[in-house]
């Protein structure tokens, strides 16, 4: 018997359509990780302060731990699993490798999703802009310089 508290949520995740039956209080992060088994998106602080859970929703950067899945009904979600592939890396993924932009790697999925969104927004003109716009994504290992260098390299190549 279906749970009467569940709500039907339609999401297109990484190009695949899904219809999920979820409790109204389930975060987008938990729906991605536990219902769709897309574990690339990380749960860091679960309070929207670290950015490890950053995904793209309709092309915009979103903290999935603070977003209720039911609020994104009908939306297109891109997680780290939907950015590039092992055989064809996204330019941001290539730049992260080339600029040693990760250490433990825990924050990397959120950093890459945020960087892709930031570059698509087109708001970053300078290195300081990139630093400011990435300030919601924390790297506790101290790879920030490599992260900013990687983003700037992709930005400069696109110009």
PDB file of C-alpha atoms in Angstrom:
ATOM      1  CA  UNK A   1       0.000   0.000   0.000  1.00  0.00           C
ATOM      2  CA  UNK A   2       1.473   3.395  -0.975  1.00  0.00           C
ATOM      3  CA  UNK A   3       2.282   5.826   1.796  1.00  0.00           C
ATOM      4  CA  UNK A   4      -0.330   8.609   1.779  1.00  0.00           C
ATOM      5  CA  UNK A   5       2.278  11.088   3.008  1.00  0.00           C
ATOM      6  CA  UNK A   6       4.399  10.630  -0.131  1.00  0.00           C
ATOM      7  CA  UNK A   7       4.315  13.119  -2.965  1.00  0.00           C
ATOM      8  CA  UNK A   8       5.093  12.370  -6.571  1.00  0.00           C
ATOM      9  CA  UNK A   9       8.104  14.301  -7.873  1.00  0.00           C
ATOM     10  CA  UNK A  10       9.253  14.295 -11.497  1.00  0.00           C
ATOM     11  CA  UNK A  11      12.920  15.108 -11.992  1.00  0.00           C
ATOM     12  CA  UNK A  12      15.205  14.893 -14.979  1.00  0.00           C
ATOM     13  CA  UNK A  13      18.563  13.962 -13.475  1.00  0.00           C
ATOM     14  CA  UNK A  14      21.617  13.902 -15.721  1.00  0.00           C
ATOM     15  CA  UNK A  15      19.350  13.588 -18.743  1.00  0.00           C
ATOM     16  CA  UNK A  16      17.247  10.707 -17.370  1.00  0.00           C
ATOM     17  CA  UNK A  17      13.637  11.199 -16.303  1.00  0.00           C
ATOM     18  CA  UNK A  18      12.572   9.903 -12.896  1.00  0.00           C
ATOM     19  CA  UNK A  19       9.273   9.850 -11.042  1.00  0.00           C
ATOM     20  CA  UNK A  20       9.900   9.560  -7.322  1.00  0.00           C
ATOM     21  CA  UNK A  21       7.493   9.024  -4.447  1.00  0.00           C
ATOM     22  CA  UNK A  22       8.960  11.009  -1.572  1.00  0.00           C
ATOM     23  CA  UNK A  23       8.038  12.389   1.799  1.00  0.00           C
ATOM     24  CA  UNK A  24       7.587  16.160   1.502  1.00  0.00           C
ATOM     25  CA  UNK A  25      10.517  16.803   3.849  1.00  0.00           C
ATOM     26  CA  UNK A  26      13.138  14.827   1.861  1.00  0.00           C
ATOM     27  CA  UNK A  27      15.971  17.034   0.688  1.00  0.00           C
ATOM     28  CA  UNK A  28      17.122  16.971  -2.905  1.00  0.00           C
ATOM     29  CA  UNK A  29      20.469  15.709  -1.593  1.00  0.00           C
ATOM     30  CA  UNK A  30      18.879  12.706   0.126  1.00  0.00           C
ATOM     31  CA  UNK A  31      16.688  11.954  -2.909  1.00  0.00           C
ATOM     32  CA  UNK A  32      19.774  11.936  -5.130  1.00  0.00           C
ATOM     33  CA  UNK A  33      21.938   9.871  -2.793  1.00  0.00           C
ATOM     34  CA  UNK A  34      19.427   7.461  -1.241  1.00  0.00           C
ATOM     35  CA  UNK A  35      16.634   7.136  -3.782  1.00  0.00           C
ATOM     36  CA  UNK A  36      18.585   7.433  -7.049  1.00  0.00           C
ATOM     37  CA  UNK A  37      21.901   6.068  -5.689  1.00  0.00           C
ATOM     38  CA  UNK A  38      23.867   9.019  -7.111  1.00  0.00           C
ATOM     39  CA  UNK A  39      26.448   9.249  -4.360  1.00  0.00           C
ATOM     40  CA  UNK A  40      28.837  11.651  -6.084  1.00  0.00           C
ATOM     41  CA  UNK A  41      27.050  14.575  -4.456  1.00  0.00           C
ATOM     42  CA  UNK A  42      28.369  14.724  -0.903  1.00  0.00           C
ATOM     43  CA  UNK A  43      26.744  15.497   2.411  1.00  0.00           C
ATOM     44  CA  UNK A  44      29.126  17.761   4.265  1.00  0.00           C
ATOM     45  CA  UNK A  45      27.636  19.956   6.930  1.00  0.00           C
ATOM     46  CA  UNK A  46      23.953  19.394   6.022  1.00  0.00           C
ATOM     47  CA  UNK A  47      23.393  23.083   6.880  1.00  0.00           C
ATOM     48  CA  UNK A  48      24.259  24.804   3.581  1.00  0.00           C
ATOM     49  CA  UNK A  49      27.566  26.145   4.841  1.00  0.00           C
ATOM     50  CA  UNK A  50      30.171  24.014   3.045  1.00  0.00           C
ATOM     51  CA  UNK A  51      28.959  23.581  -0.548  1.00  0.00           C
ATOM     52  CA  UNK A  52      29.833  19.874  -0.781  1.00  0.00           C
ATOM     53  CA  UNK A  53      26.239  19.198  -1.887  1.00  0.00           C
ATOM     54  CA  UNK A  54      26.206  21.713  -4.755  1.00  0.00           C
ATOM     55  CA  UNK A  55      24.368  20.554  -7.872  1.00  0.00           C
ATOM     56  CA  UNK A  56      22.926  22.395 -10.854  1.00  0.00           C
ATOM     57  CA  UNK A  57      19.156  22.812 -11.056  1.00  0.00           C
ATOM     58  CA  UNK A  58      18.001  24.200 -14.380  1.00  0.00           C
ATOM     59  CA  UNK A  59      21.603  25.360 -14.840  1.00  0.00           C
ATOM     60  CA  UNK A  60      21.823  27.269 -11.555  1.00  0.00           C
ATOM     61  CA  UNK A  61      23.991  26.362  -8.567  1.00  0.00           C
ATOM     62  CA  UNK A  62      21.922  24.971  -5.694  1.00  0.00           C
ATOM     63  CA  UNK A  63      22.779  23.645  -2.253  1.00  0.00           C
ATOM     64  CA  UNK A  64      20.899  20.363  -2.413  1.00  0.00           C
ATOM     65  CA  UNK A  65      20.940  19.837   1.367  1.00  0.00           C
ATOM     66  CA  UNK A  66      18.771  22.954   1.817  1.00  0.00           C
ATOM     67  CA  UNK A  67      16.435  22.226  -1.087  1.00  0.00           C
ATOM     68  CA  UNK A  68      13.334  20.105  -0.684  1.00  0.00           C
ATOM     69  CA  UNK A  69      13.017  17.650  -3.563  1.00  0.00           C
ATOM     70  CA  UNK A  70       9.287  18.393  -3.934  1.00  0.00           C
ATOM     71  CA  UNK A  71      10.147  22.045  -4.640  1.00  0.00           C
ATOM     72  CA  UNK A  72      12.080  20.968  -7.744  1.00  0.00           C
ATOM     73  CA  UNK A  73       9.276  18.975  -9.349  1.00  0.00           C
ATOM     74  CA  UNK A  74       9.684  19.227 -13.123  1.00  0.00           C
ATOM     75  CA  UNK A  75      13.240  20.549 -12.931  1.00  0.00           C
ATOM     76  CA  UNK A  76      16.429  19.376 -14.593  1.00  0.00           C
ATOM     77  CA  UNK A  77      19.157  18.418 -12.133  1.00  0.00           C
ATOM     78  CA  UNK A  78      22.809  17.904 -13.023  1.00  0.00           C
ATOM     79  CA  UNK A  79      25.062  16.168 -10.530  1.00  0.00           C
ATOM     80  CA  UNK A  80      28.768  15.424 -10.826  1.00  0.00           C
ATOM     81  CA  UNK A  81      27.819  12.135 -12.507  1.00  0.00           C
ATOM     82  CA  UNK A  82      26.267  14.178 -15.328  1.00  0.00           C
ATOM     83  CA  UNK A  83      29.282  16.414 -15.935  1.00  0.00           C
ATOM     84  CA  UNK A  84      31.653  14.815 -18.394  1.00  0.00           C
ATOM     85  CA  UNK A  85      32.460  11.126 -18.523  1.00  0.00           C
ATOM     86  CA  UNK A  86      35.587   9.045 -17.934  1.00  0.00           C
ATOM     87  CA  UNK A  87      36.242   9.064 -21.685  1.00  0.00           C
ATOM     88  CA  UNK A  88      35.329  12.722 -22.229  1.00  0.00           C
ATOM     89  CA  UNK A  89      36.046  14.941 -19.235  1.00  0.00           C
ATOM     90  CA  UNK A  90      34.431  18.358 -18.952  1.00  0.00           C
ATOM     91  CA  UNK A  91      36.986  21.201 -19.322  1.00  0.00           C
ATOM     92  CA  UNK A  92      36.569  22.018 -15.619  1.00  0.00           C
ATOM     93  CA  UNK A  93      37.369  18.413 -14.681  1.00  0.00           C
ATOM     94  CA  UNK A  94      40.468  18.475 -16.888  1.00  0.00           C
ATOM     95  CA  UNK A  95      41.573  21.773 -15.344  1.00  0.00           C
ATOM     96  CA  UNK A  96      41.107  20.416 -11.808  1.00  0.00           C
ATOM     97  CA  UNK A  97      43.495  17.589 -12.680  1.00  0.00           C
ATOM     98  CA  UNK A  98      46.007  19.870 -14.415  1.00  0.00           C
ATOM     99  CA  UNK A  99      46.023  22.417 -11.581  1.00  0.00           C
ATOM    100  CA  UNK A 100      46.023  19.919  -8.698  1.00  0.00           C
ATOM    101  CA  UNK A 101      42.721  21.364  -7.494  1.00  0.00           C
ATOM    102  CA  UNK A 102      41.882  18.620  -5.031  1.00  0.00           C
ATOM    103  CA  UNK A 103      43.471  16.712  -2.210  1.00  0.00           C
ATOM    104  CA  UNK A 104      41.133  14.422  -0.289  1.00  0.00           C
ATOM    105  CA  UNK A 105      38.505  14.902  -3.012  1.00  0.00           C
ATOM    106  CA  UNK A 106      35.479  15.068  -0.732  1.00  0.00           C
ATOM    107  CA  UNK A 107      34.500  18.597  -1.752  1.00  0.00           C
ATOM    108  CA  UNK A 108      35.493  18.130  -5.408  1.00  0.00           C
ATOM    109  CA  UNK A 109      32.051  17.178  -6.798  1.00  0.00           C
ATOM    110  CA  UNK A 110      30.465  20.279  -5.274  1.00  0.00           C
ATOM    111  CA  UNK A 111      33.411  22.440  -6.309  1.00  0.00           C
ATOM    112  CA  UNK A 112      33.188  21.227  -9.925  1.00  0.00           C
ATOM    113  CA  UNK A 113      29.402  21.676 -10.113  1.00  0.00           C
ATOM    114  CA  UNK A 114      29.746  25.144  -8.642  1.00  0.00           C
ATOM    115  CA  UNK A 115      32.567  26.032 -11.048  1.00  0.00           C
ATOM    116  CA  UNK A 116      30.571  24.845 -14.069  1.00  0.00           C
ATOM    117  CA  UNK A 117      27.584  26.916 -12.904  1.00  0.00           C
ATOM    118  CA  UNK A 118      29.761  29.930 -12.151  1.00  0.00           C
ATOM    119  CA  UNK A 119      31.275  29.863 -15.635  1.00  0.00           C
ATOM    120  CA  UNK A 120      27.825  29.517 -17.226  1.00  0.00           C
ATOM    121  CA  UNK A 121      26.577  32.519 -15.222  1.00  0.00           C
ATOM    122  CA  UNK A 122      29.236  34.690 -16.845  1.00  0.00           C
ATOM    123  CA  UNK A 123      29.478  36.999 -13.822  1.00  0.00           C
ATOM    124  CA  UNK A 124      33.128  36.346 -12.991  1.00  0.00           C
ATOM    125  CA  UNK A 125      35.444  38.806 -14.690  1.00  0.00           C
ATOM    126  CA  UNK A 126      38.463  38.660 -12.405  1.00  0.00           C
ATOM    127  CA  UNK A 127      40.237  36.194 -10.126  1.00  0.00           C
ATOM    128  CA  UNK A 128      38.725  38.062  -7.174  1.00  0.00           C
ATOM    129  CA  UNK A 129      35.237  37.585  -8.673  1.00  0.00           C
ATOM    130  CA  UNK A 130      35.860  33.835  -8.958  1.00  0.00           C
ATOM    131  CA  UNK A 131      37.132  33.698  -5.364  1.00  0.00           C
ATOM    132  CA  UNK A 132      34.053  35.573  -4.166  1.00  0.00           C
ATOM    133  CA  UNK A 133      31.604  33.477  -6.193  1.00  0.00           C
ATOM    134  CA  UNK A 134      33.237  30.223  -5.006  1.00  0.00           C
ATOM    135  CA  UNK A 135      33.355  31.306  -1.347  1.00  0.00           C
ATOM    136  CA  UNK A 136      30.357  29.103  -0.501  1.00  0.00           C
ATOM    137  CA  UNK A 137      32.338  25.990  -1.449  1.00  0.00           C
ATOM    138  CA  UNK A 138      34.843  25.145   1.259  1.00  0.00           C
ATOM    139  CA  UNK A 139      37.935  22.992   0.880  1.00  0.00           C
ATOM    140  CA  UNK A 140      39.231  21.953   4.266  1.00  0.00           C
ATOM    141  CA  UNK A 141      42.424  20.547   2.729  1.00  0.00           C
ATOM    142  CA  UNK A 142      43.534  23.910   1.391  1.00  0.00           C
ATOM    143  CA  UNK A 143      43.340  23.276  -2.363  1.00  0.00           C
ATOM    144  CA  UNK A 144      41.671  26.662  -2.879  1.00  0.00           C
ATOM    145  CA  UNK A 145      44.556  28.114  -4.911  1.00  0.00           C
ATOM    146  CA  UNK A 146      44.468  25.145  -7.311  1.00  0.00           C
ATOM    147  CA  UNK A 147      40.670  25.362  -7.543  1.00  0.00           C
ATOM    148  CA  UNK A 148      40.745  29.063  -8.447  1.00  0.00           C
ATOM    149  CA  UNK A 149      43.645  28.477 -10.876  1.00  0.00           C
ATOM    150  CA  UNK A 150      41.653  25.705 -12.579  1.00  0.00           C
ATOM    151  CA  UNK A 151      38.544  27.850 -12.947  1.00  0.00           C
ATOM    152  CA  UNK A 152      40.564  30.789 -14.244  1.00  0.00           C
ATOM    153  CA  UNK A 153      42.276  28.529 -16.803  1.00  0.00           C
ATOM    154  CA  UNK A 154      38.912  27.366 -18.177  1.00  0.00           C
ATOM    155  CA  UNK A 155      37.572  30.924 -18.122  1.00  0.00           C
ATOM    156  CA  UNK A 156      40.628  32.232 -19.998  1.00  0.00           C
ATOM    157  CA  UNK A 157      40.439  29.426 -22.591  1.00  0.00           C
ATOM    158  CA  UNK A 158      36.796  30.277 -23.274  1.00  0.00           C
ATOM    159  CA  UNK A 159      37.587  33.918 -24.027  1.00  0.00           C
TER     160      UNK A 159
END
